[in-house]
Short mmCIF file of C-alpha atoms in Angstrom, two decimals:
data_model
loop_
_atom_site.label_atom_id
_atom_site.label_comp_id
_atom_site.label_asym_id
_atom_site.label_seq_id
_atom_site.Cartn_x
_atom_site.Cartn_y
_atom_site.Cartn_z
CA UNK A 856 87.59 125.26 102.34
CA UNK A 857 88.66 121.52 102.00
CA UNK A 858 85.72 118.75 102.10
CA UNK A 859 86.45 115.04 102.92
CA UNK A 860 83.88 112.47 102.98
CA UNK A 861 84.20 108.88 105.50
CA UNK A 862 81.63 106.23 105.79
CA UNK A 863 81.91 107.13 109.66
CA UNK A 864 82.45 109.88 111.69
CA UNK A 865 82.86 109.43 115.58
CA UNK A 866 82.80 112.84 117.61
CA UNK A 867 84.59 111.81 120.95
CA UNK A 868 87.09 109.34 121.97
CA UNK A 869 85.19 107.78 124.65
CA UNK A 870 84.69 104.04 125.82
CA UNK A 871 82.04 103.62 123.31
CA UNK A 872 83.47 105.81 120.02
CA UNK A 873 87.15 103.98 120.57
CA UNK A 874 86.03 100.50 120.19
CA UNK A 875 83.55 101.37 117.69
CA UNK A 876 86.19 102.95 115.23
CA UNK A 877 87.99 99.81 115.25
CA UNK A 878 85.19 97.51 114.54
CA UNK A 879 84.10 99.81 111.63
CA UNK A 880 87.60 100.05 110.24
CA UNK A 881 87.97 96.26 110.41
CA UNK A 882 84.87 95.95 108.44
CA UNK A 883 86.45 97.95 105.63
CA UNK A 884 84.66 101.45 106.43
CA UNK A 885 86.74 104.82 106.29
CA UNK A 886 86.32 106.24 109.80
CA UNK A 887 87.30 109.35 111.13
CA UNK A 888 87.73 110.21 114.87
CA UNK A 889 87.79 113.87 116.10
CA UNK A 890 89.10 113.99 119.95
CA UNK A 891 88.97 117.93 121.44
CA UNK A 892 90.50 117.00 124.45
CA UNK A 893 92.70 113.70 125.41
CA UNK A 894 92.19 110.16 123.92
CA UNK A 895 90.41 107.90 126.19
CA UNK A 896 87.55 110.08 127.32
CA UNK A 897 86.38 110.62 130.92
CA UNK A 898 87.21 106.85 132.19
CA UNK A 899 90.72 106.74 131.37
CA UNK A 900 91.42 110.68 131.96
CA UNK A 901 89.57 112.03 134.80
CA UNK A 902 87.06 108.95 136.17
CA UNK A 903 87.58 105.67 136.61
CA UNK A 904 91.58 104.58 136.16
CA UNK A 905 92.78 107.82 138.13
CA UNK A 906 90.61 108.12 140.70
CA UNK A 907 90.95 104.10 141.41
CA UNK A 908 95.00 104.45 140.92
CA UNK A 909 94.69 106.83 143.57
CA UNK A 910 92.33 105.11 145.98
CA UNK A 911 95.29 102.48 146.18
CA UNK A 912 97.61 104.88 147.39
CA UNK A 913 95.22 105.80 150.01
CA UNK A 914 94.66 102.65 150.98
CA UNK A 915 98.30 101.90 151.65
CA UNK A 916 98.34 104.98 154.06
CA UNK A 917 95.72 103.61 155.72
CA UNK A 918 97.20 100.00 156.26
CA UNK A 919 100.11 101.70 157.51
CA UNK A 920 97.89 103.47 159.93
CA UNK A 921 96.21 100.87 161.20
CA UNK A 922 98.94 98.22 161.10
CA UNK A 923 99.38 97.71 164.93
CA UNK A 924 95.75 96.42 164.98
CA UNK A 925 97.25 93.36 163.32
CA UNK A 926 100.26 93.33 165.71
CA UNK A 927 102.57 95.12 163.41
CA UNK A 928 103.91 98.38 164.62
CA UNK A 929 103.69 101.00 161.96
CA UNK A 930 103.95 104.51 162.05
CA UNK A 931 101.99 107.93 160.86
CA UNK A 932 102.26 107.83 157.01
CA UNK A 933 104.09 110.64 155.37
CA UNK A 934 101.89 111.37 152.31
CA UNK A 935 103.67 112.97 149.02
CA UNK A 936 100.96 114.16 147.15
CA UNK A 937 102.88 115.03 144.00
CA UNK A 938 104.04 111.44 144.31
CA UNK A 939 100.70 109.88 144.44
CA UNK A 940 99.76 112.17 141.45
CA UNK A 941 102.67 111.13 139.71
CA UNK A 942 102.12 107.44 139.80
CA UNK A 943 98.58 108.11 138.75
CA UNK A 944 99.71 110.02 135.58
CA UNK A 945 102.13 107.35 134.87
CA UNK A 946 99.10 104.86 134.99
CA UNK A 947 96.82 106.84 132.66
CA UNK A 948 99.43 107.98 130.12
CA UNK A 949 100.24 104.51 128.98
CA UNK A 950 96.80 103.90 129.04
CA UNK A 951 96.16 106.77 126.82
CA UNK A 952 99.14 105.89 124.66
CA UNK A 953 97.91 102.33 124.36
CA UNK A 954 94.38 103.89 122.92
CA UNK A 955 96.44 105.93 120.52
CA UNK A 956 98.41 103.01 119.28
CA UNK A 957 95.26 100.84 118.91
CA UNK A 958 93.69 103.55 116.65
CA UNK A 959 96.33 104.72 114.68
CA UNK A 960 98.84 101.74 114.45
CA UNK A 961 96.97 98.60 115.13
CA UNK A 962 94.01 99.03 112.90
CA UNK A 963 93.76 100.42 109.28
CA UNK A 964 91.07 102.88 108.04
CA UNK A 965 91.11 104.99 110.95
CA UNK A 966 91.86 109.08 110.96
CA UNK A 967 92.28 110.59 114.22
CA UNK A 968 91.62 114.16 114.22
CA UNK A 969 92.52 116.47 117.27
CA UNK A 970 90.15 119.62 117.24
CA UNK A 971 86.65 120.72 117.62
CA UNK A 972 83.40 119.58 115.89
CA UNK A 973 80.33 121.65 115.08
CA UNK A 974 77.37 120.09 112.58
CA UNK A 975 76.31 122.39 109.71
CA UNK A 976 73.78 120.09 108.46
CA UNK A 977 72.80 116.40 109.48
CA UNK A 978 75.43 114.30 107.52
CA UNK A 979 78.23 117.69 107.64
CA UNK A 980 80.65 118.68 110.49
CA UNK A 981 82.86 121.74 110.45
CA UNK A 982 85.99 120.13 111.85
CA UNK A 983 88.59 122.98 113.50
CA UNK A 984 91.89 121.70 114.24
CA UNK A 985 94.22 122.81 116.99
CA UNK A 986 96.56 123.62 114.30
CA UNK A 987 95.76 123.95 110.64
CA UNK A 988 92.97 124.81 108.37
CA UNK A 989 89.38 124.54 108.90
CA UNK A 990 87.59 121.44 107.47
CA UNK A 991 84.22 120.36 106.19
CA UNK A 992 83.42 116.55 106.84
CA UNK A 993 80.82 114.69 105.57
CA UNK A 994 79.71 110.97 106.45
CA UNK A 995 77.24 108.43 105.85
CA UNK A 996 76.62 108.10 109.57
CA UNK A 997 78.21 110.27 112.87
CA UNK A 998 78.23 108.77 116.12
CA UNK A 999 78.60 111.49 119.24
CA UNK A 1000 80.11 110.35 122.01
CA UNK A 1001 81.41 113.73 123.86
CA UNK A 1002 80.34 112.69 127.32
CA UNK A 1003 79.77 114.94 130.25
CA UNK A 1004 81.47 117.35 132.65
CA UNK A 1005 80.76 118.77 135.80
CA UNK A 1006 77.62 120.27 136.61
CA UNK A 1007 78.20 123.42 138.65
CA UNK A 1008 75.22 124.90 140.84
CA UNK A 1009 73.85 127.88 141.02
CA UNK A 1010 74.71 129.29 144.41
CA UNK A 1011 75.17 132.78 145.16
CA UNK A 1012 78.92 133.91 145.41
CA UNK A 1013 80.54 130.51 143.83
CA UNK A 1014 80.99 131.88 140.37
CA UNK A 1015 84.67 133.22 140.09
CA UNK A 1016 85.83 131.46 143.29
CA UNK A 1017 88.62 129.03 142.85
CA UNK A 1018 86.56 125.61 143.62
CA UNK A 1019 87.84 122.53 142.52
CA UNK A 1020 85.91 119.94 140.18
CA UNK A 1021 86.98 115.95 140.35
CA UNK A 1022 89.35 116.93 137.47
CA UNK A 1023 91.22 119.46 139.24
CA UNK A 1024 91.35 117.85 142.44
CA UNK A 1025 93.02 114.91 140.70
CA UNK A 1026 95.83 117.06 139.89
CA UNK A 1027 96.29 118.63 143.16
CA UNK A 1028 99.90 118.29 144.64
CA UNK A 1029 99.57 119.82 147.81
CA UNK A 1030 97.46 117.85 150.52
CA UNK A 1031 94.38 120.04 151.72
CA UNK A 1032 94.24 120.86 155.06
CA UNK A 1033 90.20 120.71 155.23
CA UNK A 1034 88.32 119.51 152.10
CA UNK A 1035 84.69 120.52 152.07
CA UNK A 1036 82.75 118.23 149.44
CA UNK A 1037 79.75 119.79 148.06
CA UNK A 1038 77.75 116.65 147.21
CA UNK A 1039 77.20 113.07 148.78
CA UNK A 1040 76.79 111.08 145.56
CA UNK A 1041 79.08 108.04 144.69
CA UNK A 1042 81.90 110.54 143.29
CA UNK A 1043 81.86 112.82 146.61
CA UNK A 1044 82.08 109.69 148.81
CA UNK A 1045 85.32 107.94 146.81
CA UNK A 1046 86.85 111.13 147.30
CA UNK A 1047 86.05 112.19 150.92
CA UNK A 1048 87.34 108.52 152.04
CA UNK A 1049 90.86 108.84 149.79
CA UNK A 1050 91.52 112.47 150.93
CA UNK A 1051 90.45 111.61 154.77
CA UNK A 1052 92.99 108.46 154.62
CA UNK A 1053 95.78 110.78 152.86
CA UNK A 1054 95.44 112.87 156.09
CA UNK A 1055 92.90 115.94 155.29
CA UNK A 1056 90.08 117.02 157.34
CA UNK A 1057 86.90 116.26 155.07
CA UNK A 1058 83.46 117.47 155.21
CA UNK A 1059 80.61 116.28 153.08
CA UNK A 1060 77.52 118.64 152.39
CA UNK A 1061 74.29 117.10 151.04
CA UNK A 1062 71.02 118.64 150.54
CA UNK A 1063 69.28 115.22 150.67
CA UNK A 1064 68.15 113.17 153.44
CA UNK A 1065 70.78 110.89 152.96
CA UNK A 1066 73.97 109.87 150.98
CA UNK A 1067 73.41 108.05 147.50
CA UNK A 1068 70.02 109.09 147.07
CA UNK A 1069 69.15 106.04 145.28
CA UNK A 1070 70.23 103.50 147.60
CA UNK A 1071 68.01 101.79 150.71
CA UNK A 1072 68.16 103.74 154.01
CA UNK A 1073 70.01 100.82 155.64
CA UNK A 1074 72.70 101.07 153.18
CA UNK A 1075 73.13 104.92 153.53
CA UNK A 1076 73.31 104.42 157.29
CA UNK A 1077 75.96 101.76 157.12
CA UNK A 1078 78.13 103.96 154.74
CA UNK A 1079 77.58 107.12 156.61
CA UNK A 1080 78.64 105.15 159.88
CA UNK A 1081 81.70 103.70 158.55
CA UNK A 1082 82.96 106.96 156.92
CA UNK A 1083 82.21 108.84 160.14
CA UNK A 1084 84.09 106.15 162.07
CA UNK A 1085 87.18 107.07 160.02
CA UNK A 1086 86.62 110.92 160.29
CA UNK A 1087 84.61 112.17 157.69
CA UNK A 1088 82.21 114.84 158.70
CA UNK A 1089 78.85 114.51 157.26
CA UNK A 1090 76.26 117.05 157.17
CA UNK A 1091 72.76 116.08 155.48
CA UNK A 1092 69.34 117.99 154.70
CA UNK A 1093 71.98 121.15 154.31
CA UNK A 1094 71.00 123.51 151.55
CA UNK A 1095 74.06 125.76 150.99
CA UNK A 1096 72.72 129.29 149.88
CA UNK A 1097 75.98 131.43 150.20
CA UNK A 1098 79.76 130.52 149.32
CA UNK A 1099 82.61 133.21 149.97
CA UNK A 1100 86.32 133.11 150.49
CA UNK A 1101 88.52 135.43 152.79
CA UNK A 1102 91.80 136.69 152.17
CA UNK A 1103 93.54 133.91 153.91
CA UNK A 1104 91.93 131.44 151.39
CA UNK A 1105 89.54 129.63 153.91
CA UNK A 1106 86.12 128.80 151.81
CA UNK A 1107 82.95 129.48 154.16
CA UNK A 1108 79.73 127.60 152.83
CA UNK A 1109 76.16 129.15 154.46
CA UNK A 1110 74.02 126.30 154.79
CA UNK A 1111 70.31 126.21 156.02
CA UNK A 1112 70.00 122.94 157.92
CA UNK A 1113 66.98 121.67 160.18
CA UNK A 1114 68.97 122.97 162.93
CA UNK A 1115 69.31 126.17 161.61
CA UNK A 1116 71.88 128.42 159.75
CA UNK A 1117 75.03 126.49 159.74
CA UNK A 1118 78.55 127.83 158.49
CA UNK A 1119 81.06 124.91 157.02
CA UNK A 1120 84.71 126.64 156.55
CA UNK A 1121 87.50 124.67 154.83
CA UNK A 1122 90.96 125.24 152.59
CA UNK A 1123 89.47 123.68 149.55
CA UNK A 1124 86.13 123.21 148.12
CA UNK A 1125 85.07 120.00 145.75
CA UNK A 1126 82.09 120.66 143.69
CA UNK A 1127 80.58 117.14 142.82
CA UNK A 1128 76.95 117.69 142.67
CA UNK A 1129 76.61 115.67 139.27
CA UNK A 1130 77.34 115.92 135.54
CA UNK A 1131 76.09 118.14 132.42
CA UNK A 1132 76.61 116.98 128.70
CA UNK A 1133 78.79 118.01 126.31
CA UNK A 1134 76.26 119.02 123.63
CA UNK A 1135 76.11 122.97 123.84
CA UNK A 1136 78.82 123.38 121.48
CA UNK A 1137 78.25 121.05 118.89
CA UNK A 1138 75.78 122.93 116.72
CA UNK A 1139 73.28 120.25 117.11
CA UNK A 1140 70.54 122.34 116.39
CA UNK A 1141 72.16 123.04 112.78
CA UNK A 1142 71.41 119.15 112.28
CA UNK A 1143 68.21 119.09 113.77
CA UNK A 1144 68.88 116.82 116.55
CA UNK A 1145 66.68 116.82 119.75
CA UNK A 1146 67.42 117.20 123.27
CA UNK A 1147 65.70 116.25 126.32
CA UNK A 1148 65.09 118.86 129.24
CA UNK A 1149 68.64 118.31 130.53
CA UNK A 1150 70.37 118.73 127.40
CA UNK A 1151 71.00 115.03 126.89
CA UNK A 1152 70.66 113.88 123.38
CA UNK A 1153 67.36 111.68 122.80
CA UNK A 1154 67.69 108.28 121.26
CA UNK A 1155 65.80 105.31 120.61
CA UNK A 1156 66.35 101.58 121.60
CA UNK A 1157 69.18 101.47 118.92
CA UNK A 1158 70.67 104.63 119.99
CA UNK A 1159 69.95 106.43 116.73
CA UNK A 1160 68.47 110.10 117.42
CA UNK A 1161 65.68 111.30 115.61
CA UNK A 1162 68.22 112.38 112.53
CA UNK A 1163 68.53 108.96 110.89
CA UNK A 1164 72.01 108.05 110.34
CA UNK A 1165 73.22 110.02 113.68
CA UNK A 1166 73.79 108.16 116.72
CA UNK A 1167 74.56 108.99 120.38
CA UNK A 1168 76.81 106.60 122.61
CA UNK A 1169 77.89 106.95 126.37
CA UNK A 1170 77.04 109.47 128.78
CA UNK A 1171 75.99 112.26 126.50
CA UNK A 1172 72.27 110.54 125.73
CA UNK A 1173 71.63 110.28 129.61
CA UNK A 1174 70.77 107.52 131.79
CA UNK A 1175 73.23 105.53 133.98
CA UNK A 1176 76.79 107.20 133.52
CA UNK A 1177 79.17 104.27 133.88
CA UNK A 1178 81.83 102.94 131.41
CA UNK A 1179 80.37 99.43 131.34
CA UNK A 1180 77.27 101.02 130.21
CA UNK A 1181 79.41 102.99 127.27
CA UNK A 1182 81.01 100.09 126.51
CA UNK A 1183 77.73 98.15 126.21
CA UNK A 1184 76.45 101.07 123.87
CA UNK A 1185 79.24 100.25 121.36
CA UNK A 1186 78.21 96.73 121.45
CA UNK A 1187 74.72 97.60 120.40
CA UNK A 1188 75.69 99.70 117.40
CA UNK A 1189 78.28 96.84 116.52
CA UNK A 1190 75.58 94.20 116.28
CA UNK A 1191 73.02 96.30 114.74
CA UNK A 1192 74.76 97.78 112.07
CA UNK A 1193 77.92 95.03 111.38
CA UNK A 1194 76.33 91.71 112.34
CA UNK A 1195 73.98 90.43 109.75
CA UNK A 1196 70.42 89.00 111.90
CA UNK A 1197 71.28 90.35 115.06
CA UNK A 1198 69.40 92.84 116.52
CA UNK A 1199 70.00 94.54 119.93
CA UNK A 1200 68.85 97.04 122.43
CA UNK A 1201 69.75 99.38 124.78
CA UNK A 1202 66.61 99.22 126.73
CA UNK A 1203 66.20 96.95 129.81
CA UNK A 1204 69.92 96.16 130.55
CA UNK A 1205 71.14 94.96 133.48
CA UNK A 1206 72.94 98.01 135.73
CA UNK A 1207 75.77 96.43 137.50
CA UNK A 1208 77.61 99.29 139.46
CA UNK A 1209 80.27 99.69 142.10
CA UNK A 1210 81.30 102.73 144.50
CA UNK A 1211 84.75 102.09 144.94
CA UNK A 1212 84.76 103.06 148.78
CA UNK A 1213 86.21 100.64 151.50
CA UNK A 1214 84.35 98.64 151.83
CA UNK A 1215 83.04 98.88 148.47
CA UNK A 1216 78.89 98.97 147.43
CA UNK A 1217 78.23 96.57 144.63
CA UNK A 1218 74.68 96.73 143.18
CA UNK A 1219 72.75 94.65 140.47
CA UNK A 1220 69.31 94.27 139.98
CA UNK A 1221 66.59 95.83 142.16
CA UNK A 1222 67.03 96.80 145.96
CA UNK A 1223 64.28 97.49 148.31
CA UNK A 1224 62.86 100.64 147.22
CA UNK A 1225 62.99 99.78 143.68
CA UNK A 1226 60.87 96.78 144.24
CA UNK A 1227 58.39 98.58 146.39
CA UNK A 1228 58.25 100.94 143.71
CA UNK A 1229 57.37 98.76 141.13
CA UNK A 1230 54.63 96.60 143.28
CA UNK A 1231 57.17 93.51 142.92
CA UNK A 1232 56.61 90.77 145.62
CA UNK A 1233 59.98 89.84 147.21
CA UNK A 1234 61.67 88.28 149.81
CA UNK A 1235 65.04 89.80 151.46
CA UNK A 1236 67.75 87.82 153.05
CA UNK A 1237 70.30 90.11 154.89
CA UNK A 1238 73.95 88.96 156.34
CA UNK A 1239 76.49 91.05 158.28
CA UNK A 1240 79.53 90.96 156.84
CA UNK A 1241 80.98 89.89 160.20
CA UNK A 1242 80.00 86.38 159.87
CA UNK A 1243 81.92 85.93 157.04
CA UNK A 1244 85.17 83.90 158.27
CA UNK A 1245 87.37 85.95 155.52
CA UNK A 1246 86.16 89.17 157.00
CA UNK A 1247 87.14 87.98 160.52
CA UNK A 1248 90.39 86.66 159.78
CA UNK A 1249 91.11 90.07 157.46
CA UNK A 1250 89.74 92.44 159.83
CA UNK A 1251 87.67 93.64 157.16
CA UNK A 1252 84.20 93.24 158.88
CA UNK A 1253 82.37 96.48 157.86
CA UNK A 1254 78.87 96.11 156.00
CA UNK A 1255 76.22 93.48 154.98
CA UNK A 1256 74.81 91.78 152.04
CA UNK A 1257 71.36 92.09 151.22
CA UNK A 1258 69.65 89.71 148.47
CA UNK A 1259 65.98 90.12 146.94
CA UNK A 1260 64.66 86.89 145.75
CA UNK A 1261 60.93 86.15 143.81
CA UNK A 1262 58.23 83.87 144.10
CA UNK A 1263 60.05 81.54 142.00
CA UNK A 1264 63.36 81.33 144.15
CA UNK A 1265 65.32 83.38 141.60
CA UNK A 1266 67.69 86.45 142.50
CA UNK A 1267 65.93 89.81 141.74
CA UNK A 1268 68.83 91.75 143.11
CA UNK A 1269 71.80 92.20 145.63
CA UNK A 1270 73.40 94.69 147.28
CA UNK A 1271 76.66 94.19 148.80
CA UNK A 1272 78.57 96.41 151.18
CA UNK A 1273 81.51 94.31 151.74
CA UNK A 1274 85.42 94.27 150.99
CA UNK A 1275 85.55 93.02 147.17
CA UNK A 1276 81.93 93.94 146.96
CA UNK A 1277 82.28 94.53 143.35
CA UNK A 1278 83.38 91.08 142.29
CA UNK A 1279 80.83 89.39 144.95
CA UNK A 1280 78.06 91.44 143.29
CA UNK A 1281 79.35 89.98 139.73
CA UNK A 1282 78.79 86.60 141.37
CA UNK A 1283 75.10 87.32 141.94
CA UNK A 1284 74.75 88.96 138.09
CA UNK A 1285 76.04 85.44 136.69
CA UNK A 1286 73.58 83.66 138.93
CA UNK A 1287 70.79 86.04 137.77
CA UNK A 1288 71.76 85.58 134.10
CA UNK A 1289 71.75 81.96 134.50
CA UNK A 1290 68.06 82.02 136.23
CA UNK A 1291 69.81 79.83 139.21
CA UNK A 1292 67.58 79.53 142.07
CA UNK A 1293 68.98 80.57 145.16
CA UNK A 1294 69.09 77.16 146.68
CA UNK A 1295 71.66 76.09 143.98
CA UNK A 1296 74.00 78.93 145.61
CA UNK A 1297 72.91 78.01 149.24
CA UNK A 1298 74.04 74.49 148.69
CA UNK A 1299 77.15 75.06 146.34
CA UNK A 1300 80.49 73.92 147.41
CA UNK A 1301 82.53 76.74 147.84
CA UNK A 1302 86.26 76.66 148.44
CA UNK A 1303 87.09 77.79 152.22
CA UNK A 1304 88.16 80.11 153.53
CA UNK A 1305 86.56 82.74 150.41
CA UNK A 1306 84.48 85.83 150.39
CA UNK A 1307 82.03 83.62 148.18
CA UNK A 1308 81.31 81.18 151.36
CA UNK A 1309 78.94 84.15 151.96
CA UNK A 1310 76.84 82.77 149.10
CA UNK A 1311 76.36 79.69 151.20
CA UNK A 1312 74.89 81.70 154.18
CA UNK A 1313 73.34 84.82 152.86
CA UNK A 1314 69.65 83.13 152.59
CA UNK A 1315 69.71 81.31 155.77
CA UNK A 1316 67.18 84.06 157.22
CA UNK A 1317 65.19 84.60 153.84
CA UNK A 1318 61.69 86.57 154.96
CA UNK A 1319 59.11 88.60 153.74
CA UNK A 1320 59.68 92.60 154.15
CA UNK A 1321 58.35 94.11 157.44
#
């Protein structure tokens, strides 16, 4: 069996592993990157990029459907799902090829290996290629960037049925008549609005008392109202006990609710109840690498596992599962290994994120629930989006802004449920990084008419929480 040695071995071509490969290679190291599936990881292939590409198509359909509200005579759109999927595939195909070019042509010293990796020891990996002989690889350092996959709940009758994960739904070339979504997290919400705007009937089933369990009640209530107005049915406090499918292909989900037993039927079922790490086939026990109770890899503040020289990056080590956090994992490793005199920690990082419904939900820092749990004193300012001139002019008046301020008049966190909510949230993040006081935003000259003008007005009714 051939044995090849590298300075660095990266398992998984995700948003942390790819830039790390190029940084290490540019520093003169000999790097191998192993990918079992598609180059680019979840973000490019079945996460951010394909979902947002298809959301853009759904938004166009919504604009046609609502054109008469703006004095333009529109027609009911005819959605060609095969064309929607083809557009998505073209976009992500170009991104994937860009990754391949960057790794194989633009940087010397990187060997891309397509196949499966299994640890045989702390510095040893057995590489099984799609074609060709098995190889034993060794490296001074190994980086695990294998991500996650859809978690499938244990529900009677579900196993063996042709339900969909988000990966499969993104490739569906026929529009579902009635899509039932199991799970009311941000993935479920984005897909619910997308397929409702394409023309499907949509039902969300959530076991909790609200959508988006980590958000404040008023945020969840507002989002629920917005989605319900578009025709999405939302069933909360529903514990699904049984799933079946009849000869006509209709799914029936039997759920216990506070109102009693309920049966929800649909032509298609999307399971969106969370993610589970891709750690079960890596042979981590052969290297002595520790996992937590949910099978995520345990790491320290520098993202190193309990085995010296072995690191875990991205979603596979648990915590917030976002592309931008995975990319920051790369920066943590880069600075700690390659930048002399510079130390960087993966702990206590800011966590910006955005749910790409319309309106978007942008979040940075603390919300009210978190501030109360941590015992942090705050004042809160809330402003309906409908008070912003730009919102009234464009007809995008749904949602509100909420900002928390500390005793020193600095911003603790912001929740922005608004058109372009992710962009506006980032403005608050910049103010937080610069330790600006809220009065500086309140008195800043901002171009009119823009969404950002809300920064002048949101603090007008700043008060202590009730």
